[in-house]
Protein backbone atom coordinates (compact mmCIF):
# COMPACT_ATOMS: atom_id res chain seq x y z
CA MET A 1 -0.05 -0.07 0.12
CA THR A 2 1.12 3.78 -0.69
CA ASP A 3 2.35 5.23 2.72
CA LEU A 4 0.76 8.61 3.41
CA PHE A 5 4.65 10.03 3.57
CA GLU A 6 5.47 8.84 0.11
CA PRO A 7 6.07 11.78 -2.05
CA LEU A 8 3.31 12.42 -5.33
CA THR A 9 4.40 13.81 -8.49
CA LEU A 10 1.99 15.95 -10.66
CA SER A 11 2.39 16.34 -14.39
CA HIS A 12 2.71 20.35 -14.11
CA GLY A 13 4.35 22.13 -11.04
CA PRO A 14 6.53 20.95 -8.02
CA ALA A 15 6.06 17.17 -6.26
CA LEU A 16 3.68 16.89 -3.20
CA LYS A 17 6.62 15.93 0.20
CA ASN A 18 3.46 13.45 1.00
CA ARG A 19 0.05 12.37 0.57
CA ILE A 20 -1.63 15.00 2.82
CA VAL A 21 -3.20 18.17 1.67
CA LEU A 22 -4.99 20.97 3.58
CA ALA A 23 -8.42 21.06 2.21
CA PRO A 24 -9.97 24.60 1.11
CA LEU A 25 -12.05 25.86 4.34
CA THR A 26 -14.02 28.94 4.47
CA ASN A 27 -12.74 31.03 7.89
CA LEU A 28 -14.55 34.50 7.41
CA GLN A 29 -11.10 35.88 8.43
CA SER A 30 -10.15 38.40 5.69
CA HIS A 31 -10.94 41.93 5.28
CA ALA A 32 -14.44 43.31 3.60
CA ASP A 33 -12.60 44.05 0.10
CA GLY A 34 -11.25 40.63 -0.27
CA THR A 35 -7.36 41.58 0.91
CA LEU A 36 -5.42 38.97 3.03
CA SER A 37 -5.52 39.68 6.83
CA ASP A 38 -3.26 39.04 9.09
CA ASP A 39 -5.59 36.05 10.80
CA GLU A 40 -6.24 34.42 7.79
CA PHE A 41 -2.04 34.61 6.69
CA LYS A 42 -1.33 33.06 10.18
CA TRP A 43 -3.94 30.37 9.86
CA LEU A 44 -2.59 28.90 6.46
CA THR A 45 1.13 29.22 7.08
CA TYR A 46 0.29 27.64 10.25
CA ARG A 47 -0.95 24.65 7.97
CA ALA A 48 2.21 24.84 6.04
CA LYS A 49 4.56 24.97 8.50
CA GLY A 50 2.79 21.90 10.21
CA GLY A 51 4.24 19.60 7.24
CA PHE A 52 1.06 19.79 4.86
CA ALA A 53 2.35 18.64 1.60
CA LEU A 54 0.19 21.39 -0.41
CA THR A 55 -1.63 24.49 0.97
CA MET A 56 -5.02 25.51 -0.25
CA THR A 57 -6.66 28.84 0.10
CA CYS A 58 -10.21 29.47 1.02
CA ALA A 59 -12.39 29.54 -1.87
CA ALA A 60 -11.19 33.10 -3.54
CA HIS A 61 -14.22 34.67 -5.57
CA VAL A 62 -13.23 35.68 -8.90
CA GLN A 63 -15.73 38.37 -9.34
CA ARG A 64 -16.90 40.73 -6.51
CA ILE A 65 -20.30 39.88 -7.11
CA GLY A 66 -19.06 36.08 -6.68
CA GLN A 67 -18.72 36.57 -2.99
CA GLY A 68 -20.50 33.78 -0.63
CA PHE A 69 -19.27 34.65 2.60
CA PRO A 70 -18.15 37.75 4.77
CA GLY A 71 -14.25 37.86 5.03
CA GLN A 72 -13.39 36.01 2.26
CA LEU A 73 -10.60 35.80 0.30
CA GLY A 74 -10.39 37.62 -3.11
CA VAL A 75 -8.79 37.19 -6.26
CA PHE A 76 -10.32 39.36 -8.41
CA GLY A 77 -8.36 42.47 -8.74
CA ASP A 78 -4.75 43.37 -8.46
CA GLU A 79 -5.40 45.04 -5.09
CA HIS A 80 -4.78 41.52 -4.08
CA LEU A 81 -1.61 40.64 -5.03
CA PRO A 82 0.57 42.17 -2.14
CA GLY A 83 -1.33 39.85 0.22
CA LEU A 84 -1.35 37.15 -2.19
CA THR A 85 2.37 37.27 -2.82
CA ARG A 86 3.37 37.42 1.03
CA LEU A 87 1.19 34.64 1.90
CA ALA A 88 2.60 32.25 -1.44
CA ALA A 89 6.10 33.14 -0.07
CA GLN A 90 5.62 32.24 3.65
CA ILE A 91 3.73 29.09 2.44
CA ARG A 92 6.58 28.03 -0.20
CA ALA A 93 9.29 29.12 2.43
CA TYR A 94 7.75 26.54 4.95
CA GLY A 95 8.07 23.56 2.14
CA SER A 96 4.27 23.40 1.39
CA ILE A 97 2.96 23.83 -2.30
CA PRO A 98 0.95 27.20 -2.12
CA VAL A 99 -2.47 26.81 -4.05
CA VAL A 100 -5.73 29.40 -4.43
CA GLN A 101 -9.00 27.61 -4.85
CA LEU A 102 -11.00 30.02 -7.37
CA HIS A 103 -14.55 30.37 -6.30
CA HIS A 104 -17.61 32.11 -7.51
CA ALA A 105 -20.72 31.57 -5.59
CA GLY A 106 -23.42 32.47 -7.92
CA MET A 107 -26.86 32.47 -6.44
CA ARG A 108 -25.35 31.93 -3.29
CA SER A 109 -23.96 35.16 -3.38
CA PRO A 110 -26.07 36.72 -0.24
CA LYS A 111 -27.77 40.04 -1.92
CA ASP A 112 -27.13 42.07 1.04
CA LEU A 113 -23.38 41.13 0.79
CA ILE A 114 -22.77 41.78 -2.83
CA GLY A 115 -25.66 44.82 -2.92
CA GLU A 116 -27.21 43.25 -5.78
CA ALA A 117 -29.00 40.36 -7.20
CA PRO A 118 -26.73 37.58 -7.37
CA VAL A 119 -26.22 36.51 -10.67
CA ALA A 120 -26.64 32.16 -11.91
CA PRO A 121 -27.08 29.92 -15.02
CA SER A 122 -31.02 30.59 -15.07
CA ASP A 123 -33.19 33.03 -13.14
CA ASP A 124 -33.48 31.14 -9.72
CA GLU A 125 -36.77 32.46 -8.22
CA GLY A 126 -35.77 30.88 -4.75
CA THR A 127 -32.68 33.12 -4.16
CA GLY A 128 -33.79 36.10 -6.57
CA ALA A 129 -31.01 35.49 -8.50
CA ARG A 130 -30.85 36.20 -12.24
CA GLY A 131 -29.85 34.75 -15.53
CA LEU A 132 -26.34 35.58 -16.70
CA SER A 133 -26.46 36.69 -20.72
CA THR A 134 -23.93 34.48 -23.11
CA ALA A 135 -21.43 37.38 -23.23
CA GLU A 136 -21.74 37.15 -18.84
CA VAL A 137 -20.69 33.62 -18.63
CA GLU A 138 -17.94 34.24 -21.28
CA GLN A 139 -16.75 36.99 -19.00
CA LEU A 140 -17.03 34.79 -16.12
CA ILE A 141 -14.50 32.25 -17.57
CA GLU A 142 -12.47 35.01 -18.60
CA ASP A 143 -12.07 36.39 -14.85
CA PHE A 144 -11.52 32.34 -13.55
CA VAL A 145 -8.75 32.79 -15.91
CA ALA A 146 -7.51 35.86 -15.15
CA ALA A 147 -7.58 35.28 -11.51
CA ALA A 148 -5.67 31.99 -12.01
CA VAL A 149 -2.72 34.46 -14.08
CA ARG A 150 -3.06 36.70 -10.54
CA SER A 151 -2.31 33.64 -8.60
CA GLU A 152 0.77 32.97 -10.72
CA ARG A 153 2.22 36.64 -10.65
CA ALA A 154 1.61 36.33 -6.75
CA GLY A 155 3.77 33.30 -6.77
CA PHE A 156 1.64 30.21 -6.45
CA ASP A 157 2.11 27.22 -7.86
CA GLY A 158 -0.82 26.16 -8.92
CA VAL A 159 -4.76 26.75 -8.76
CA GLU A 160 -7.91 24.62 -8.21
CA LEU A 161 -11.34 25.32 -9.71
CA HIS A 162 -14.35 25.29 -7.31
CA GLY A 163 -16.83 23.26 -8.89
CA ALA A 164 -18.64 21.62 -6.02
CA HIS A 165 -21.17 22.57 -3.27
CA SER A 166 -23.87 24.21 -5.61
CA TYR A 167 -21.37 27.30 -6.16
CA ILE A 168 -21.99 28.48 -9.74
CA LEU A 169 -19.79 25.93 -12.23
CA CYS A 170 -21.57 23.28 -10.11
CA GLN A 171 -24.53 25.14 -10.77
CA PHE A 172 -23.94 25.16 -14.40
CA LEU A 173 -23.81 21.21 -14.04
CA SER A 174 -27.40 20.94 -12.55
CA GLU A 175 -29.92 20.28 -15.68
CA SER A 176 -32.43 21.70 -13.11
CA LEU A 177 -30.60 25.06 -12.33
CA ASN A 178 -28.93 25.42 -15.82
CA ARG A 179 -31.69 25.74 -18.04
CA ARG A 180 -30.20 27.62 -20.64
CA THR A 181 -30.52 27.51 -24.40
CA ASP A 182 -27.57 28.41 -25.60
CA ARG A 183 -24.25 26.53 -25.67
CA TYR A 184 -23.80 26.36 -22.42
CA GLY A 185 -27.00 25.00 -21.12
CA GLY A 186 -28.89 21.48 -22.65
CA SER A 187 -26.44 18.41 -22.96
CA PRO A 188 -24.07 17.34 -19.85
CA GLU A 189 -21.53 18.61 -22.19
CA ASN A 190 -22.60 22.14 -22.78
CA ARG A 191 -23.38 22.39 -18.98
CA ALA A 192 -19.70 21.41 -18.31
CA ARG A 193 -18.42 24.11 -20.94
CA PRO A 194 -17.41 26.53 -18.48
CA ILE A 195 -15.55 24.37 -16.33
CA LEU A 196 -13.38 22.95 -19.65
CA GLU A 197 -12.96 26.19 -20.93
CA ILE A 198 -11.46 27.87 -18.30
CA ILE A 199 -9.36 24.68 -17.94
CA ASP A 200 -8.26 25.48 -21.69
CA GLY A 201 -7.75 28.96 -20.56
CA VAL A 202 -5.59 28.47 -17.58
CA ARG A 203 -3.38 26.02 -19.42
CA ALA A 204 -3.23 28.47 -22.46
CA ARG A 205 -1.94 31.35 -20.34
CA CYS A 206 -0.16 30.31 -17.10
CA ARG A 207 3.72 28.70 -16.99
CA PRO A 208 4.11 25.04 -18.22
CA ASP A 209 4.86 24.31 -14.69
CA PHE A 210 1.76 25.77 -12.86
CA SER A 211 -0.67 23.29 -11.49
CA LEU A 212 -4.59 23.23 -11.73
CA GLY A 213 -6.90 20.80 -9.89
CA LEU A 214 -10.67 20.77 -10.03
CA ARG A 215 -12.75 20.16 -7.11
CA LEU A 216 -16.61 18.27 -7.65
CA SER A 217 -19.11 17.18 -5.58
CA PRO A 218 -20.18 13.94 -7.04
CA GLU A 219 -23.79 14.25 -5.95
CA ARG A 220 -26.48 16.26 -3.94
CA PHE A 221 -26.91 20.01 -4.93
CA GLU A 222 -29.25 18.77 -7.53
CA LEU A 223 -26.56 16.78 -9.40
CA LYS A 224 -26.85 13.33 -10.98
CA LEU A 225 -23.99 11.01 -10.39
CA MET A 226 -24.01 9.54 -13.39
CA GLU A 227 -23.05 13.12 -15.24
CA ILE A 228 -20.61 13.61 -12.72
CA ARG A 229 -18.88 10.54 -13.05
CA GLU A 230 -18.89 10.81 -16.79
CA LEU A 231 -17.51 14.57 -16.53
CA ALA A 232 -14.43 12.84 -14.07
CA ARG A 233 -13.96 10.50 -16.76
CA ARG A 234 -13.64 12.89 -19.48
CA VAL A 235 -11.42 15.00 -17.68
CA LEU A 236 -8.92 12.35 -16.21
CA ALA A 237 -8.90 11.59 -19.59
CA ASP A 238 -8.11 14.43 -21.06
CA GLY A 239 -5.19 15.05 -18.90
CA LYS A 240 -4.98 18.76 -18.84
CA ILE A 241 -5.53 18.79 -14.81
CA ASP A 242 -3.34 17.58 -12.52
CA TYR A 243 -5.85 16.41 -9.81
CA LEU A 244 -9.34 15.80 -9.20
CA ASP A 245 -10.59 16.35 -5.67
CA LEU A 246 -13.69 14.82 -4.86
CA SER A 247 -15.95 16.47 -2.02
CA LEU A 248 -17.83 13.18 -0.60
CA TRP A 249 -19.03 14.78 2.43
CA ASP A 250 -18.19 11.11 3.86
CA TYR A 251 -15.25 8.94 2.32
CA ALA A 252 -17.60 5.75 3.22
CA LYS A 253 -20.63 6.85 2.23
CA LEU A 254 -23.00 5.57 0.01
CA PRO A 255 -24.39 7.37 -2.85
CA VAL A 256 -27.73 9.01 -2.25
CA GLU A 257 -29.17 7.76 -5.37
CA GLU A 258 -30.75 4.19 -4.67
CA GLU A 259 -30.02 2.52 -7.79
CA HIS A 260 -26.00 3.23 -7.47
CA GLN A 261 -25.69 2.14 -4.01
CA ASP A 262 -24.47 -1.67 -4.71
CA ARG A 263 -20.62 0.37 -4.06
CA THR A 264 -19.96 3.48 -2.12
CA LEU A 265 -19.57 6.61 -3.71
CA MET A 266 -15.84 6.82 -4.16
CA ALA A 267 -15.71 3.60 -5.72
CA TRP A 268 -17.85 5.11 -8.54
CA PHE A 269 -14.60 7.20 -9.47
CA THR A 270 -11.40 5.09 -8.42
CA ASP A 271 -12.19 2.80 -11.07
CA LEU A 272 -11.71 5.35 -13.75
CA PRO A 273 -8.74 5.35 -15.99
CA ARG A 274 -6.76 8.05 -14.96
CA GLY A 275 -3.38 8.00 -16.72
CA LYS A 276 -1.21 11.13 -14.98
CA VAL A 277 -4.02 12.97 -13.46
CA ARG A 278 -4.02 12.38 -9.56
CA LEU A 279 -7.28 11.38 -7.33
CA GLY A 280 -8.05 12.84 -3.93
CA CYS A 281 -11.00 12.47 -1.93
CA ALA A 282 -12.39 14.92 1.14
CA GLY A 283 -15.54 13.55 3.82
CA LYS A 284 -14.97 12.93 7.43
CA ILE A 285 -10.99 11.96 7.10
CA MET A 286 -10.45 12.52 10.49
CA THR A 287 -7.43 9.74 11.70
CA PRO A 288 -4.92 8.11 10.18
CA ALA A 289 -6.24 5.07 9.78
CA ASP A 290 -9.31 7.00 7.96
CA ALA A 291 -6.28 8.41 5.29
CA ARG A 292 -5.01 5.07 5.02
CA THR A 293 -8.41 3.81 3.96
CA CYS A 294 -8.75 6.31 1.16
CA LEU A 295 -5.47 5.28 -0.20
CA GLU A 296 -6.36 1.77 0.04
CA ARG A 297 -9.46 2.42 -1.33
CA GLY A 298 -7.72 3.94 -4.57
CA MET A 299 -7.31 7.63 -3.53
CA ASP A 300 -3.70 9.05 -4.45
CA PHE A 301 -3.90 11.75 -1.41
CA VAL A 302 -6.46 12.93 1.13
CA LEU A 303 -7.59 16.21 1.88
CA LEU A 304 -8.39 17.23 5.57
CA GLY A 305 -10.51 19.75 6.78
CA ARG A 306 -11.84 19.37 10.52
CA ALA A 307 -8.75 17.14 11.33
CA ALA A 308 -6.64 20.09 9.96
CA ILE A 309 -8.44 22.62 12.05
CA LEU A 310 -8.03 20.62 15.22
CA HIS A 311 -4.27 19.93 14.86
CA HIS A 312 -2.17 22.64 12.49
CA ASP A 313 0.33 19.80 12.52
CA TRP A 314 -1.38 16.69 11.66
CA PRO A 315 1.19 15.32 9.34
CA LYS A 316 4.06 16.17 11.66
CA LEU A 317 2.56 14.01 14.46
CA LEU A 318 1.79 11.69 12.65
CA ALA A 319 5.47 11.30 11.30
CA ALA A 320 6.47 11.48 14.72
CA ASP A 321 4.29 8.53 16.15
CA PRO A 322 2.76 6.06 14.18
CA ALA A 323 0.11 5.65 16.99
CA PHE A 324 -0.96 9.25 16.97
CA THR A 325 -4.96 9.79 17.50
CA PRO A 326 -6.29 13.31 16.83
CA ILE A 327 -8.25 15.28 19.84
CA LYS A 328 -12.10 14.70 20.04
CA THR A 329 -14.36 17.25 19.45
CA PRO A 330 -15.80 19.17 21.10
CA VAL A 331 -12.50 21.20 22.03
CA THR A 332 -12.06 24.40 23.82
CA ALA A 333 -11.98 27.76 22.01
CA ASP A 334 -8.76 28.16 23.79
CA HIS A 335 -7.40 24.96 21.63
CA LEU A 336 -8.84 26.50 18.29
CA ARG A 337 -6.80 29.70 19.53
CA ALA A 338 -3.62 27.79 20.06
CA GLU A 339 -3.79 26.26 16.78
CA GLY A 340 -3.78 29.44 14.94
CA LEU A 341 -7.71 30.35 14.66
CA GLY A 342 -8.32 33.98 14.56
CA PRO A 343 -11.28 35.18 16.55
CA ALA A 344 -13.65 35.21 13.80
CA MET A 345 -12.65 31.67 12.81
CA VAL A 346 -13.09 30.65 16.43
CA LYS A 347 -16.42 31.83 16.22
CA TYR A 348 -17.33 30.45 13.09
CA MET A 349 -16.63 27.17 14.21
CA GLN A 350 -18.70 27.77 17.26
CA THR A 351 -21.54 27.30 14.80
CA TRP A 352 -20.66 23.74 13.74
CA LYS A 353 -22.57 21.35 15.81
CA GLY A 354 -20.57 19.62 18.82
CA PHE A 355 -16.98 21.00 17.39
CA VAL A 356 -16.56 23.73 20.00
CA GLU A 357 -17.75 23.18 23.60
CA GLU A 358 -20.24 25.39 25.01
CA PRO A 359 -18.81 27.77 27.54
CA GLU A 360 -19.58 27.18 30.99
CA THR A 361 -22.66 29.89 32.38
CA GLU A 362 -22.52 31.17 35.96
CA PRO A 363 -25.40 29.81 38.23
CA ALA A 364 -28.07 32.26 38.67
């Protein structure tokens, strides 16, 4: 079996020193204009220092109106370059690969946050989102590519496209959310066209050794598993991306679609020919045993979210002690502060059920 500490080469860009990657995590810590804060800088670089082979930012929005949450890191303007440049340099100084996750929330952009109606592949009554014109879709694609170029200028070694969790690229993939009649709607191939055109644009305009990943949700979010499997098959066969990152929610779960429950959700993807493209997953990977199980079942690497919040040095702790067992939740707010979380992120984690201990109340 592949060891978690065996290096992993990519077709473009530097090799990973191990198979343990920091998942892109919302943390609400940057400034209102999308510029990097000291708290977000500390949170990310602390994980790089802790031994993660690749340190990925939170979802960073590629258009101002694509913001999905307060305190979100931006990559849509050159005003973001100083902070991004500082971040990339420090992540690399700690021996980790710096990567920006490129994102647009689409209909999930709160109106009160962006100051106007959100946009989506088609009009959406529930969110009040308006459908994009063909020219606006073309501009969206251009802005994703421009954000990749900007990330390269800032010194990052690569980017990941956020095509999961019902954000805008994922919305395009959904037949029910995307009711367009132009070349970006209709067939599964047309609905995947924005992602495929962004991939081609990044490859054409970024340097040859710039890595490119894609995150997909295989199900939920009004998606069909077999359509996402087919898209995965295509991007793996094309070989234009370096890795496919599957957001499984739970690495051991069965699909939600009953007709496909003869095997695990993960297994619907590990059997696809992948050439030189690497396959990774996220979803309740907490312990070293969880991570090893993912590799045993065909993954090339794992992405840690909650586990990385609890231990900034999860990889180093495991390297030093094969019997390392992560701390159990709930944890104290003081523990999170010691792990490099700023006040905004600690407050955010307190909204996650069972993650942070409730403060003791004084008796009446």
